[in-house]
CSV table of C-alpha atoms in Angstrom, one decimal:
chain,number,residue,atom,x,y,z
A,436,UNK,CA,0.0,0.0,0.0
A,437,UNK,CA,1.1,3.6,-0.6
A,438,UNK,CA,-0.3,5.1,2.6
A,439,UNK,CA,1.8,6.3,5.5
A,440,UNK,CA,-0.1,4.4,8.2
A,441,UNK,CA,-3.0,2.1,8.9
A,442,UNK,CA,-5.0,2.7,12.1
A,443,UNK,CA,-7.4,0.2,13.6
A,444,UNK,CA,-9.5,0.1,16.7
A,445,UNK,CA,-7.9,-3.2,17.7
A,446,UNK,CA,-5.1,-5.5,16.8
A,447,UNK,CA,-7.8,-7.9,15.6
A,448,UNK,CA,-8.8,-5.4,12.9
A,449,UNK,CA,-5.2,-4.9,11.9
A,450,UNK,CA,-4.6,-8.6,11.7
A,451,UNK,CA,-7.5,-9.0,9.3
A,452,UNK,CA,-6.0,-6.3,7.1
A,453,UNK,CA,-2.6,-7.9,7.4
A,454,UNK,CA,-4.1,-11.1,5.9
A,455,UNK,CA,-4.7,-9.1,2.6
A,456,UNK,CA,-1.8,-6.8,2.5
A,457,UNK,CA,1.5,-6.3,4.3
A,458,UNK,CA,1.1,-3.4,6.7
A,459,UNK,CA,3.6,-4.7,9.3
A,460,UNK,CA,5.7,-1.5,9.3
A,461,UNK,CA,2.8,1.0,9.4
A,462,UNK,CA,0.0,-0.3,11.6
A,463,UNK,CA,-1.2,1.5,14.8
A,464,UNK,CA,-4.0,0.8,17.2
A,465,UNK,CA,-6.1,3.6,18.5
A,466,UNK,CA,-8.7,2.2,20.9
A,467,UNK,CA,-12.2,3.7,21.0
A,468,UNK,CA,-12.9,6.0,23.9
A,469,UNK,CA,-15.8,6.6,26.2
A,470,UNK,CA,-17.5,9.9,27.2
A,471,UNK,CA,-16.9,9.7,31.0
A,472,UNK,CA,-19.2,12.7,31.4
A,473,UNK,CA,-22.1,10.4,30.3
A,474,UNK,CA,-20.9,6.9,31.4
A,475,UNK,CA,-19.9,6.8,35.1
A,476,UNK,CA,-20.8,4.7,38.1
A,477,UNK,CA,-23.8,5.4,40.3
A,478,UNK,CA,-25.0,3.8,43.5
A,479,UNK,CA,-27.9,1.4,42.9
A,480,UNK,CA,-30.2,-0.8,45.0
A,481,UNK,CA,-31.5,-3.6,42.9
A,482,UNK,CA,-33.7,-6.3,44.3
A,483,UNK,CA,-32.4,-8.7,41.7
A,484,UNK,CA,-29.0,-9.0,39.9
A,485,UNK,CA,-29.7,-6.9,36.8
A,486,UNK,CA,-27.9,-8.3,33.7
A,487,UNK,CA,-27.8,-6.1,30.6
A,488,UNK,CA,-26.9,-6.7,27.0
A,489,UNK,CA,-26.8,-4.2,24.2
A,490,UNK,CA,-26.5,-5.0,20.5
A,491,UNK,CA,-28.2,-5.7,17.3
A,492,UNK,CA,-30.3,-8.8,17.5
A,493,UNK,CA,-28.2,-10.7,15.0
A,494,UNK,CA,-26.6,-14.1,15.3
A,495,UNK,CA,-23.0,-13.0,15.8
A,496,UNK,CA,-23.9,-11.1,19.0
A,497,UNK,CA,-24.6,-14.3,20.9
A,498,UNK,CA,-27.8,-13.2,22.6
A,499,UNK,CA,-29.1,-16.8,22.4
A,500,UNK,CA,-26.3,-17.9,24.8
A,501,UNK,CA,-27.0,-15.0,27.2
A,502,UNK,CA,-30.7,-16.1,27.3
A,503,UNK,CA,-29.6,-19.8,27.9
A,504,UNK,CA,-27.3,-18.7,30.7
A,505,UNK,CA,-30.0,-16.6,32.4
A,506,UNK,CA,-32.3,-19.7,32.2
A,507,UNK,CA,-29.7,-21.8,34.0
A,508,UNK,CA,-29.0,-19.1,36.6
A,509,UNK,CA,-32.8,-18.8,37.2
A,510,UNK,CA,-33.0,-22.5,37.7
A,511,UNK,CA,-30.2,-22.5,40.2
A,512,UNK,CA,-31.1,-19.2,41.9
A,513,UNK,CA,-34.8,-18.5,41.4
A,514,UNK,CA,-35.9,-14.9,41.3
A,515,UNK,CA,-32.3,-13.6,41.8
A,516,UNK,CA,-31.6,-12.5,38.2
A,517,UNK,CA,-33.2,-10.4,35.5
A,518,UNK,CA,-32.0,-9.7,31.9
A,519,UNK,CA,-32.6,-6.6,29.8
A,520,UNK,CA,-31.9,-6.9,26.1
A,521,UNK,CA,-31.5,-3.6,24.3
A,522,UNK,CA,-31.5,-3.8,20.5
A,523,UNK,CA,-33.5,-4.7,17.4
A,524,UNK,CA,-32.9,-7.0,14.6
A,525,UNK,CA,-33.9,-10.0,12.5
A,526,UNK,CA,-33.6,-12.5,15.4
A,527,UNK,CA,-36.0,-10.6,17.7
A,528,UNK,CA,-38.9,-13.0,17.3
A,529,UNK,CA,-36.7,-16.1,17.5
A,530,UNK,CA,-35.1,-14.8,20.7
A,531,UNK,CA,-38.5,-13.9,22.2
A,532,UNK,CA,-39.7,-17.4,21.4
A,533,UNK,CA,-36.6,-18.9,23.1
A,534,UNK,CA,-37.4,-16.8,26.2
A,535,UNK,CA,-41.0,-18.0,26.2
A,536,UNK,CA,-40.0,-21.6,25.6
A,537,UNK,CA,-37.5,-21.3,28.5
A,538,UNK,CA,-40.2,-20.1,30.9
A,539,UNK,CA,-38.2,-17.0,31.8
A,540,UNK,CA,-40.4,-14.3,30.2
A,541,UNK,CA,-41.1,-12.8,33.6
A,542,UNK,CA,-37.4,-12.0,34.1
A,543,UNK,CA,-36.4,-11.0,30.5
A,544,UNK,CA,-37.2,-7.6,29.1
A,545,UNK,CA,-36.7,-6.6,25.4
A,546,UNK,CA,-36.6,-2.9,25.0
A,547,UNK,CA,-36.1,-2.7,21.3
A,548,UNK,CA,-34.1,0.3,20.1
A,549,UNK,CA,-33.7,3.0,22.6
A,550,UNK,CA,-31.9,6.4,22.2
A,551,UNK,CA,-28.2,6.4,22.9
A,552,UNK,CA,-28.5,8.7,25.9
A,553,UNK,CA,-30.9,6.3,27.5
A,554,UNK,CA,-28.5,3.4,27.2
A,555,UNK,CA,-26.3,4.9,29.9
A,556,UNK,CA,-29.1,4.9,32.4
A,557,UNK,CA,-29.6,1.2,31.8
A,558,UNK,CA,-25.9,0.6,32.2
A,559,UNK,CA,-25.7,2.6,35.3
A,560,UNK,CA,-28.6,0.7,36.9
A,561,UNK,CA,-27.3,-2.7,35.9
A,562,UNK,CA,-25.1,-5.0,37.9
A,563,UNK,CA,-23.5,-7.0,35.0
A,564,UNK,CA,-23.0,-6.3,31.3
A,565,UNK,CA,-22.6,-9.2,28.9
A,566,UNK,CA,-22.2,-9.4,25.2
A,567,UNK,CA,-20.9,-12.8,24.1
A,568,UNK,CA,-20.3,-11.7,20.5
A,569,UNK,CA,-18.5,-14.0,18.1
A,570,UNK,CA,-16.9,-11.1,16.3
A,571,UNK,CA,-16.2,-7.5,17.6
A,572,UNK,CA,-13.5,-5.2,16.3
A,573,UNK,CA,-13.6,-3.7,19.8
A,574,UNK,CA,-17.2,-2.8,20.9
A,575,UNK,CA,-17.8,0.5,22.5
A,576,UNK,CA,-20.6,-0.9,24.6
A,577,UNK,CA,-18.1,-2.9,26.6
A,578,UNK,CA,-16.0,0.2,27.3
A,579,UNK,CA,-19.2,2.2,28.3
A,580,UNK,CA,-20.2,-0.6,30.7
A,581,UNK,CA,-16.8,-0.7,32.2
A,582,UNK,CA,-16.9,3.1,32.6
A,583,UNK,CA,-20.2,2.7,34.5
A,584,UNK,CA,-18.3,0.5,36.9
A,585,UNK,CA,-20.2,-2.8,36.2
A,586,UNK,CA,-18.5,-6.2,35.7
A,587,UNK,CA,-18.3,-6.8,31.9
A,588,UNK,CA,-18.2,-10.1,30.1
A,589,UNK,CA,-16.9,-10.5,26.6
A,590,UNK,CA,-15.4,-13.3,24.5
A,591,UNK,CA,-11.9,-14.3,23.9
A,592,UNK,CA,-10.3,-13.7,20.5
A,593,UNK,CA,-12.2,-10.5,19.9
A,594,UNK,CA,-11.0,-6.9,20.1
A,595,UNK,CA,-12.2,-6.6,23.7
A,596,UNK,CA,-9.7,-9.1,24.9
A,597,UNK,CA,-7.1,-6.4,24.2
A,598,UNK,CA,-8.8,-4.2,26.8
A,599,UNK,CA,-10.2,-6.6,29.4
A,600,UNK,CA,-7.8,-8.6,31.5
A,601,UNK,CA,-9.7,-11.7,32.5
A,602,UNK,CA,-10.6,-11.8,36.2
A,603,UNK,CA,-9.0,-8.4,36.8
A,604,UNK,CA,-11.2,-5.8,35.2
A,605,UNK,CA,-13.8,-8.0,33.5
A,606,UNK,CA,-14.3,-11.6,32.3
A,607,UNK,CA,-13.5,-13.3,29.1
A,608,UNK,CA,-15.2,-16.5,28.0
A,609,UNK,CA,-15.0,-18.7,24.9
A,610,UNK,CA,-17.8,-17.9,22.5
A,611,UNK,CA,-20.9,-20.1,22.4
A,612,UNK,CA,-20.0,-21.5,25.8
A,613,UNK,CA,-23.1,-21.2,28.1
A,614,UNK,CA,-21.4,-22.9,31.1
A,615,UNK,CA,-18.5,-20.3,31.1
A,616,UNK,CA,-21.1,-17.5,30.7
A,617,UNK,CA,-23.0,-18.8,33.8
């Protein structure tokens, strides 16, 4: 390439580019940032452990695995967890059917699309953020959740594993692994 530099939001992105063209001498990572004036911790008093996920309702976001994990948690600890799913997409009806078939409709809420400014309120009032996505360049929602001071769960081999140190400032699991997610 004839450019001076290639900038990506994670090493994962740059590795994908490197597969097509040699950029080894001109690649730089600039991670996404977070507006800490909007995303910051608040004190909360939840009756249940509030789990939040934010993302388009598409296969690669792994929402199915989050729902399956909440079902298992609810079986082991009845009435201790709730799940809010923020997002819209082609899998919405299928995911709602999974919730209904799993008998957890009383503890799972689908919000659909909500304005960006409202997402922070959900994050601030949640206890755990999870997005077991199979592919994320980095994922600003993870950073925003971390900025709100809530434990954040993402998947290994994604851009977020360059930011989260497992069991230190978040948790990293293998994708499609419900047991690890639980």
